[in-house]
Structure formats: C-alpha cells, structure tokens
CSV table of C-alpha atoms in Angstrom, one decimal:
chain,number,residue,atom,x,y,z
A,1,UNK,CA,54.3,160.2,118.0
A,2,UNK,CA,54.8,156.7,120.1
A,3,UNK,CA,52.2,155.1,118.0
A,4,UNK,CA,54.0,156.2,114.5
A,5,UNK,CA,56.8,154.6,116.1
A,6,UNK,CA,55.4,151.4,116.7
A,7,UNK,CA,55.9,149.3,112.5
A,8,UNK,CA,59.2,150.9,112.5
A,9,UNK,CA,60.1,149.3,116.0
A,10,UNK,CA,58.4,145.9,114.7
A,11,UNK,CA,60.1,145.8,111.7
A,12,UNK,CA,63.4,146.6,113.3
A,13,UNK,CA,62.8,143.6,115.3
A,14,UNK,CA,61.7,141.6,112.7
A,15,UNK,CA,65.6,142.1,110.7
A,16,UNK,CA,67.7,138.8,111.7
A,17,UNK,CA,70.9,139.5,113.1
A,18,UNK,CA,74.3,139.1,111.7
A,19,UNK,CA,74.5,135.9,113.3
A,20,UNK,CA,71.6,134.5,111.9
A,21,UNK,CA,72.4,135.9,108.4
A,22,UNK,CA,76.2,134.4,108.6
A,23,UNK,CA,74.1,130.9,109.5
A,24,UNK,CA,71.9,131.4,106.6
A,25,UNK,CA,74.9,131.9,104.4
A,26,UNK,CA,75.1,128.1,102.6
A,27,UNK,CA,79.3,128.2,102.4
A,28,UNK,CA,79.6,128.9,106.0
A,29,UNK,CA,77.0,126.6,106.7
A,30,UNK,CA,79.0,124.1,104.9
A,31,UNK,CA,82.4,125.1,106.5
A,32,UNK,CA,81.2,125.1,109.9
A,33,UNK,CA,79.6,121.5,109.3
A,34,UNK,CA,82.8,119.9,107.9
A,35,UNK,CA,84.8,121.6,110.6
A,36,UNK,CA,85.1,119.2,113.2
A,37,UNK,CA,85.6,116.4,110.8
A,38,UNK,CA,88.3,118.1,109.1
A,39,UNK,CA,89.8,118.8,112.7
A,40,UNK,CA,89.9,115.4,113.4
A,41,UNK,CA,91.4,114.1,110.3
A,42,UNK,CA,94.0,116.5,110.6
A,43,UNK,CA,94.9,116.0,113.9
A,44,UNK,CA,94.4,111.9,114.0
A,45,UNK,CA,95.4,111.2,110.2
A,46,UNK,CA,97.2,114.4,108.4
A,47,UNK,CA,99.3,115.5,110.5
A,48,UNK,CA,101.3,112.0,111.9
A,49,UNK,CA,101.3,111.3,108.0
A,50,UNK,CA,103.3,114.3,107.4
A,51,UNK,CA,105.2,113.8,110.3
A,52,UNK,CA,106.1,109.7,109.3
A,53,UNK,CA,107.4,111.5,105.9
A,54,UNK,CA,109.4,113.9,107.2
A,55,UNK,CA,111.4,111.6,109.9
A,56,UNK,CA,111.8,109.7,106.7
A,57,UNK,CA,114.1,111.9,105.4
A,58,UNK,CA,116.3,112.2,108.4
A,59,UNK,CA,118.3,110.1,110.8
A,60,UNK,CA,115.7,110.6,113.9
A,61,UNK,CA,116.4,107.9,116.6
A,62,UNK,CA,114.6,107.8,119.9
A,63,UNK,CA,115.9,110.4,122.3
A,64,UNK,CA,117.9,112.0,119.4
A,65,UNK,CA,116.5,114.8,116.9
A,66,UNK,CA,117.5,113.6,113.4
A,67,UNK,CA,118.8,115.6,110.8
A,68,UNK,CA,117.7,115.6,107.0
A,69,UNK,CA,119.8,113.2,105.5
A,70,UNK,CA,117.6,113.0,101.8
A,71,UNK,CA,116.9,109.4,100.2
A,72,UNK,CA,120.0,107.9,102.2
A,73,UNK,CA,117.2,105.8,104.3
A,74,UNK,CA,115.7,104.7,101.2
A,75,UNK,CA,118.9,103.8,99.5
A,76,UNK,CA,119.6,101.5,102.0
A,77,UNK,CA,116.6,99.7,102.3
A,78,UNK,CA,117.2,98.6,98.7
A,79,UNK,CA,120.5,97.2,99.9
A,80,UNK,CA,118.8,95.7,102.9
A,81,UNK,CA,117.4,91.9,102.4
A,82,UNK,CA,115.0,92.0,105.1
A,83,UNK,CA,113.0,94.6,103.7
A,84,UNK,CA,112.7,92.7,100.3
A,85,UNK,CA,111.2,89.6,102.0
A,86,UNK,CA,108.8,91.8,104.0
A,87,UNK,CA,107.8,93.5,100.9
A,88,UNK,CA,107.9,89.7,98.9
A,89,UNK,CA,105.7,88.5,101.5
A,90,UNK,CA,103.4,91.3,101.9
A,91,UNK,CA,102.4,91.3,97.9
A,92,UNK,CA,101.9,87.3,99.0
A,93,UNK,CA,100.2,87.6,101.5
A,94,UNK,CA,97.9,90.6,100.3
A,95,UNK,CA,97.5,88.4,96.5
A,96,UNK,CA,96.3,85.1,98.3
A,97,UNK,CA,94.4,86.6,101.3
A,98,UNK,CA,92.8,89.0,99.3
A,99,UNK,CA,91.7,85.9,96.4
A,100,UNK,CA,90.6,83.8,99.4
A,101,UNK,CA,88.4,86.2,101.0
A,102,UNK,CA,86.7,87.2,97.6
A,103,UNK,CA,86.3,84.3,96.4
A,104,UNK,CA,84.6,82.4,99.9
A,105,UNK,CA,83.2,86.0,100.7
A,106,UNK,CA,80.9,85.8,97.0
A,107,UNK,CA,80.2,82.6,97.6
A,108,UNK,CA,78.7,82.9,101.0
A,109,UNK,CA,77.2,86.0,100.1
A,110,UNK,CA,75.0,84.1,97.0
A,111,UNK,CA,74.6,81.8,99.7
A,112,UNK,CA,73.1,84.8,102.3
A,113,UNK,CA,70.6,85.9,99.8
A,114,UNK,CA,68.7,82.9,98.9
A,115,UNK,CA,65.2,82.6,101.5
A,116,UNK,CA,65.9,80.0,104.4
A,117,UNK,CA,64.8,79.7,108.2
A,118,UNK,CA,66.9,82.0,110.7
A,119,UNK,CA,68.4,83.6,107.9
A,120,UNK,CA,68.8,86.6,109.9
A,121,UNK,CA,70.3,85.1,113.1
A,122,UNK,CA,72.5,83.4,110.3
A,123,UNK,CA,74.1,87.0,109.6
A,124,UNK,CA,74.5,88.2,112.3
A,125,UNK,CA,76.8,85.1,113.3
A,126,UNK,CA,78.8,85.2,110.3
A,127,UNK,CA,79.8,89.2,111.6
A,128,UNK,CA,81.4,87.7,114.5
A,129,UNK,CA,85.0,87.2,113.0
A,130,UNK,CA,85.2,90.4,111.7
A,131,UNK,CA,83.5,92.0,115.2
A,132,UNK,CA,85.6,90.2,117.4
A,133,UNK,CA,88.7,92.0,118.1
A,134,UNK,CA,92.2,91.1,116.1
A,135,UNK,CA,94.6,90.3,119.5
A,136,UNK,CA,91.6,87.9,120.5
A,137,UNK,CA,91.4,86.4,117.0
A,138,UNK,CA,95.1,86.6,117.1
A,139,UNK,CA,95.2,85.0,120.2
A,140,UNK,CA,93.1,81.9,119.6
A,141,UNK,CA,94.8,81.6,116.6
A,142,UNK,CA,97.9,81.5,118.4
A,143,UNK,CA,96.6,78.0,120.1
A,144,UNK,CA,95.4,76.6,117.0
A,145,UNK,CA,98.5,76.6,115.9
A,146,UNK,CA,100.2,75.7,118.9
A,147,UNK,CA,103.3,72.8,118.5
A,148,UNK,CA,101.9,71.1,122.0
A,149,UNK,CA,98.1,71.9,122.0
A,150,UNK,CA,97.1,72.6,118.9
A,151,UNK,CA,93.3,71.4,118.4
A,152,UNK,CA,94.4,70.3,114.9
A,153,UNK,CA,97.4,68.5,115.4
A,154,UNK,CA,95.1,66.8,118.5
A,155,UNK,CA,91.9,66.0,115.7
A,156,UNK,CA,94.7,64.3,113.2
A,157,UNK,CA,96.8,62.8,115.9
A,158,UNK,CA,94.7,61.3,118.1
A,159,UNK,CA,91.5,61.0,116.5
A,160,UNK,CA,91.5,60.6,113.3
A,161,UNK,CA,95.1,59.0,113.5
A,162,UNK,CA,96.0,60.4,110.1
A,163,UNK,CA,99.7,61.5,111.8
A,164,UNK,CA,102.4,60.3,114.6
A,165,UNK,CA,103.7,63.8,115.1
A,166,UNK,CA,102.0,67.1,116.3
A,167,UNK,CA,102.4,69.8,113.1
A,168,UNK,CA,104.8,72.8,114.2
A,169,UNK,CA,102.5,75.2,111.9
A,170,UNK,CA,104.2,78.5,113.4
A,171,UNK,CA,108.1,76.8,113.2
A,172,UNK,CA,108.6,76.8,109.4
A,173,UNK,CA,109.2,80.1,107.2
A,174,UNK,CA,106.7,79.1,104.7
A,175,UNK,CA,104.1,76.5,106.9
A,176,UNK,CA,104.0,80.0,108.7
A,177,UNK,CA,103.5,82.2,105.9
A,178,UNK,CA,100.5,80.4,105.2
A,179,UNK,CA,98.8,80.1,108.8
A,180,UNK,CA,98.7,83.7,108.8
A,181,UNK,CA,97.4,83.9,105.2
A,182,UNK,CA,94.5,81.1,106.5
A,183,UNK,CA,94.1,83.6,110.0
A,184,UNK,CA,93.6,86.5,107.9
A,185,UNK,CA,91.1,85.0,105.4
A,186,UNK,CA,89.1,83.8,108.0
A,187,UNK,CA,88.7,87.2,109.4
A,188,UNK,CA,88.0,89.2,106.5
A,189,UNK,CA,85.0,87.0,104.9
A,190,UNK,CA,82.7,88.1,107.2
A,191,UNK,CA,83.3,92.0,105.9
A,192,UNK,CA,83.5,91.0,101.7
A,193,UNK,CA,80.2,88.8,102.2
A,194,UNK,CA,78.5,91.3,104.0
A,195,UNK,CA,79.3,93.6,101.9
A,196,UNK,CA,78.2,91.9,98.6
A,197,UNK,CA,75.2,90.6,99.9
A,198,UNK,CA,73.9,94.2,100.3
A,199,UNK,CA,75.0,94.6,96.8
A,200,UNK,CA,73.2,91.5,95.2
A,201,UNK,CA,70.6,92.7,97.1
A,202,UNK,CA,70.2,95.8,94.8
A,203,UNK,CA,69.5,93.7,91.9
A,204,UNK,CA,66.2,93.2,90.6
A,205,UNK,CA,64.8,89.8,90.5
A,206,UNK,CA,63.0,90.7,87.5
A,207,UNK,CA,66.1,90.2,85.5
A,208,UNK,CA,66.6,86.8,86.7
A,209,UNK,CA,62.9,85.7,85.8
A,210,UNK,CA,63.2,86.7,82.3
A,211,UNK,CA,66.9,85.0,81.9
A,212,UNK,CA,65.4,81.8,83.3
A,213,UNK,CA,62.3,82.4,80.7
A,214,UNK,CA,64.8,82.5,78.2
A,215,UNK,CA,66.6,79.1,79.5
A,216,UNK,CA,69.4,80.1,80.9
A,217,UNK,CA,71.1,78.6,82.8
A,218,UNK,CA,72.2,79.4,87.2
A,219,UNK,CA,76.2,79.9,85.7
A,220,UNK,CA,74.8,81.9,82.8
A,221,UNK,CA,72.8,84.4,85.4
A,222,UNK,CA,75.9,84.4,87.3
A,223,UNK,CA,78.1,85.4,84.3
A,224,UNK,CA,75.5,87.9,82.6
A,225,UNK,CA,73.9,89.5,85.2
A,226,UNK,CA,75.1,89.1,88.4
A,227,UNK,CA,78.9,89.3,88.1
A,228,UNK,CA,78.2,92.7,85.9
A,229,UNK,CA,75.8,94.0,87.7
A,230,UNK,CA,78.0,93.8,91.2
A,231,UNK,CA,81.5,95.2,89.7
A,232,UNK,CA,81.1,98.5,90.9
A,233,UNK,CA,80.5,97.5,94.5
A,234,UNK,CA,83.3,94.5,93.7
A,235,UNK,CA,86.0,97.1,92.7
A,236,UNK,CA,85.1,99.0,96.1
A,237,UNK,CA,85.3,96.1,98.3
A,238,UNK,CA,88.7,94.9,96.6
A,239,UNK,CA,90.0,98.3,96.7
A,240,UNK,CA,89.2,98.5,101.0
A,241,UNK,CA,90.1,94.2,100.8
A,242,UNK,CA,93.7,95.1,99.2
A,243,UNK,CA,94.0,98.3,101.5
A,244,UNK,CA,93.4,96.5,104.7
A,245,UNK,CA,95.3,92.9,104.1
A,246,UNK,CA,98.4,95.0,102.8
A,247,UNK,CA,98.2,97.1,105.9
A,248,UNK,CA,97.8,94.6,108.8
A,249,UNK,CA,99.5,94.3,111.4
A,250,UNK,CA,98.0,93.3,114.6
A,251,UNK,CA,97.2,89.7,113.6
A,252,UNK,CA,100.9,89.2,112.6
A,253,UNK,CA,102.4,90.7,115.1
A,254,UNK,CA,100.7,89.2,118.2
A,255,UNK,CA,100.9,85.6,116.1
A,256,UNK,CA,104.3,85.5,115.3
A,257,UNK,CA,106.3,89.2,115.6
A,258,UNK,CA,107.6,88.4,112.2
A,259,UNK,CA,108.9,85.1,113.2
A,260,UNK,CA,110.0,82.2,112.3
A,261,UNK,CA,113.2,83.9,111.5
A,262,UNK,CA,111.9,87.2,110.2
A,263,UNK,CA,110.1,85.0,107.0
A,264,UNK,CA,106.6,86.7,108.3
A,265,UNK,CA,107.3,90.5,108.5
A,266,UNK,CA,105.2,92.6,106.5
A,267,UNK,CA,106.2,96.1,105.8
A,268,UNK,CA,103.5,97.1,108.7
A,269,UNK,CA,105.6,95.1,110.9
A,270,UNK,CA,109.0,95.5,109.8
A,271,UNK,CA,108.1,99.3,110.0
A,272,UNK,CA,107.3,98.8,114.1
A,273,UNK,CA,110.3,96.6,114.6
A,274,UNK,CA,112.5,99.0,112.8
A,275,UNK,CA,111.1,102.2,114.1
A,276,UNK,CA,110.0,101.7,117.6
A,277,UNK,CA,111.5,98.1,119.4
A,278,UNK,CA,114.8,99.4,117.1
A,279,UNK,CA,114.4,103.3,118.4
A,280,UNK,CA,115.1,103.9,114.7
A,281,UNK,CA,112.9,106.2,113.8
A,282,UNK,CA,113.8,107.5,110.7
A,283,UNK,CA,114.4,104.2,109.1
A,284,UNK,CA,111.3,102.5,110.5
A,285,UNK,CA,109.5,105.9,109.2
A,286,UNK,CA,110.9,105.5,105.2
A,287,UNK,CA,109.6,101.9,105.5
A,288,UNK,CA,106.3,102.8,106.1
A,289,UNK,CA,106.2,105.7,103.5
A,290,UNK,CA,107.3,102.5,100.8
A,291,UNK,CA,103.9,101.4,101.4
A,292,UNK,CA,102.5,104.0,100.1
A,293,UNK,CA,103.1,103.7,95.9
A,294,UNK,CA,101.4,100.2,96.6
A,295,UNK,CA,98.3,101.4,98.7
A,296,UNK,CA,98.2,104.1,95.5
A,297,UNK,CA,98.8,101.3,92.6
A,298,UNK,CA,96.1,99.4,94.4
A,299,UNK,CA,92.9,102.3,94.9
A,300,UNK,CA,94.1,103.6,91.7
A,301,UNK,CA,93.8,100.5,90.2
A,302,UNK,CA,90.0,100.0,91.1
A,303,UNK,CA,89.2,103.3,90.4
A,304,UNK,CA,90.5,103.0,86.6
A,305,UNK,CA,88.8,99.8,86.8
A,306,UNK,CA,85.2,101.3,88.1
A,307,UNK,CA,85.7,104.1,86.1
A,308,UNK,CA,85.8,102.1,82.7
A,309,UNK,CA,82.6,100.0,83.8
A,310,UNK,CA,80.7,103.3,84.0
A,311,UNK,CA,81.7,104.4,80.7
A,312,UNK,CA,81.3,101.0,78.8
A,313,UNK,CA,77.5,100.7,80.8
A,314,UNK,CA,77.2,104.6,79.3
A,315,UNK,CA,77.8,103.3,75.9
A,316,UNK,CA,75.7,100.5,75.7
A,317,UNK,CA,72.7,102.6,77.1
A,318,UNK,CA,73.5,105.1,74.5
C-alpha cells in the first residue's frame, strides 16, 4: 500500500502553493511592484498637494485651525498688487530663462557632439552647474553680485577701467530681475545641453551624408533634419525647462528673498513669505495652488505640441 502511495505524495508536492500561484498571478505581480512607489508618491507628493488645496480654502494660520472660507483667499489676491508682480515676474522670468537656456543649451549641445580631444572630460565639467547644489550656486552668486566685492564690478573698475563706480546689481528692481534671470540660465544649460545631446545623438549620420551629397548647406541640415528630428525630445525638455524655472525658489530666495523691494518674488517665494515667515497659512496655500493653471497651460502645451508632430510624421509616412 506505502508504495501506491508514493506518485500521489510526489505529485502533491509537486502543486505550488497559494502563495506561489498569487505571485504567478501577472496583476498582483504588477500591484505589488508599483506598491512602494505609489506609497511614496502618496505620502511625499499626493497627500501635501491635497492638503496645500484644502488650507486654500480656509483661513488656517499658524497655531490656529482655519475654517472653510471658499474663494475669499483668492478674491483677494486679485485685489492684492504684490501678488500681480510676483506672477508678472515669474512669466518673465520663466519666458527669458527658459529662451536663454534653450537657445545656449542647443548650441553647446551641437557643439558636444562634434569629435574633439577630452570630449568626455569636457561633459562631465559642463554637469557641474547643474550638480552643484542651488544655496552654493546661490551663494557665489550672491558675491558676484556683491555692491563692495563683486568680481565684476573689480574686472571693470579696476582693470579694465571701463567704470568709476562699483555696479549695485542686487539694489535696483529691474538690474535685479535680471541677475537672477543670468543666475538661473547659467544653472540650467548644463541639464537642456545634456539632454539634447543624447537626443542628436539618436540621429543617424547617414542623413547628413546624403544632404551634404545633395549640397546642402550646415543651416539647411540644421533646419531639415536636425531641428525636426529633435522636436519630440525639444517639447520634453521645454516642458521639464518651463516646469522647473516657473517653480524655483531656492536660487531666489537665498539671493535676494524677494528683494529689492519685493520686485523679485516669484509666486514660489511669495507663497513661503506669505504662508510660513507670515504664519498665514491659508493665503500662502491659495498662492501656491495659482501656480498650478500655469504648470498645466505649460505641460499641456507641449504635449499638444508633441502630439501634432507624431501625427503630421504619421501622415507623411503614410
């Protein structure tokens, strides 16, 4: 009897357990996969997002729960002056910073993919801007600009001898404006050149050989084949470009803290100045929430535009 026994006790062994089927099941597989991601979206990203939009609606202060007081925070910021220049100054400074790093970004990245010596080492020192942390950029930025030591005002003063007077680039509304535009275009080339150089990468050099057989001519294969060819990977890296300059904050605020005058708050800014030196929570809340319609205009934006390169490439290869 033991040795009839014996294939039905193998078999019985051989059967994978519930555990091991649940594994084998693909949409648990997935679930359990995505889990801790999802967990720490939620906790780091989805849930102080809700929270910023609900204190947005009431009149939280620190130390006090708020109560829901609607769109009263909102209507008032449309009264309020300050929050107009911050969100003047932000498109500004997002339009001009955003230009400047695409346009000197392509540029260097055309640059990056030609063949010369220490081309490597090359890249890896143009990543330093963008690997160097913002407060320390911020910071050494911050002496640049300095009224007393600046290293310009020292190089046109006293060498060059091009000025009598030290420039006050951080005591001005506008001569401000633009140092931090200059700061922030400085810091962000590094990522757009990158970036495009592993798209141009992608191309094949075949098409240029047979352009340049048929004469034309280096702005001609920039025109017809490179500029086309890189628009997907363009609209991506503007999209993350408009996202990020629109959202800083960091390199402002340890540069100037809005100043001179409040003529350099962005909404990022104005938002932390509001919300947490003012302990008005609620109102510092609603103006970060009024960022959002332009962070969706912009991704929007380049997804419509990305979108309707796909579909006119479809067309011509139909």
């Amino acid at each position: 009897m033991s040795v009839t026994t014996l294939p039905t006790l193998a078999l019985a062994r051989r059967q994978p357990s519930w555990l091991a089927r649940l594994f084998d099941y693909k949409p648990f597989l997935i679930v359990m996969c995505l889990a801790p991601a999802i967990g720490l979206l939620t906790v780091f990203l989805t849930y102080p997002l809700g929270l910023g939009i609900w204190l947005a609606f009431t009149d939280t202060t620190i130390g006090r729960k708020g109560i829901f007081v609607g769109f009263e925070n909102f209507q008032y910021l449309l009264t309020d002056s300050l929050w107009w220049n911050a969100v003047f100054y932000s498109v500004v400074y997002t339009a001009i910073a955003t230009f400047g790093k695409f346009a000197l970004g392509f540029w260097l990245a055309l640059l990056l993919n030609n063949h010369f010596p220490f081309k490597s080492l090359l890249r890896a020192i143009i990543l330093m801007p963008w690997i160097v942390p913002t407060v320390l950029s911020a910071l050494a930025f911050w002496w640049i600009y300095d009224p007393q030591f600046s290293i310009i005002s020292y190089l046109l003063v006293d060498v060059l001898h091009w000025r009598t007077t030290n420039i006050d680039f951080l005591g001005s509304p506008w001569p401000a404006r633009f140092s931090l535009i200059a700061a922030n275009i400085w810091r962000g080339i590094p990522f757009v050149a990158i970036s495009l150089l592993a798209g141009l990468q992608t191309i094949s050099p075949s098409l240029y050989e047979a352009a340049m057989l048929d004469g034309a001519s280096a702005w001609q294969r920039f025109r017809y084949i490179t500029f086309p060819m890189m628009m997907p990977i363009l609209a991506i890296v503007m999209t993350f470009s408009i996202i990020f300059t629109f959202t800083d904050f960091q390199l402002v605020y340890a540069i100037t803290r809005g100043g001179p005058g409040n003529s350099t708050h962005l909404l990022a800014t104005l938002a932390f100045q509001r919300g947490i030196a003012g302990g008005e929570l609620g109102e510092g809340a609603a103006i970060a929430v009024s960022m959002i319609p332009f962070l969706v205009f912009a991704t929007l934006f380049s997804y419509f535009g990305l979108a309707r390169r796909k579909w006119q490439q479809g067309e011509s290869n139909d």
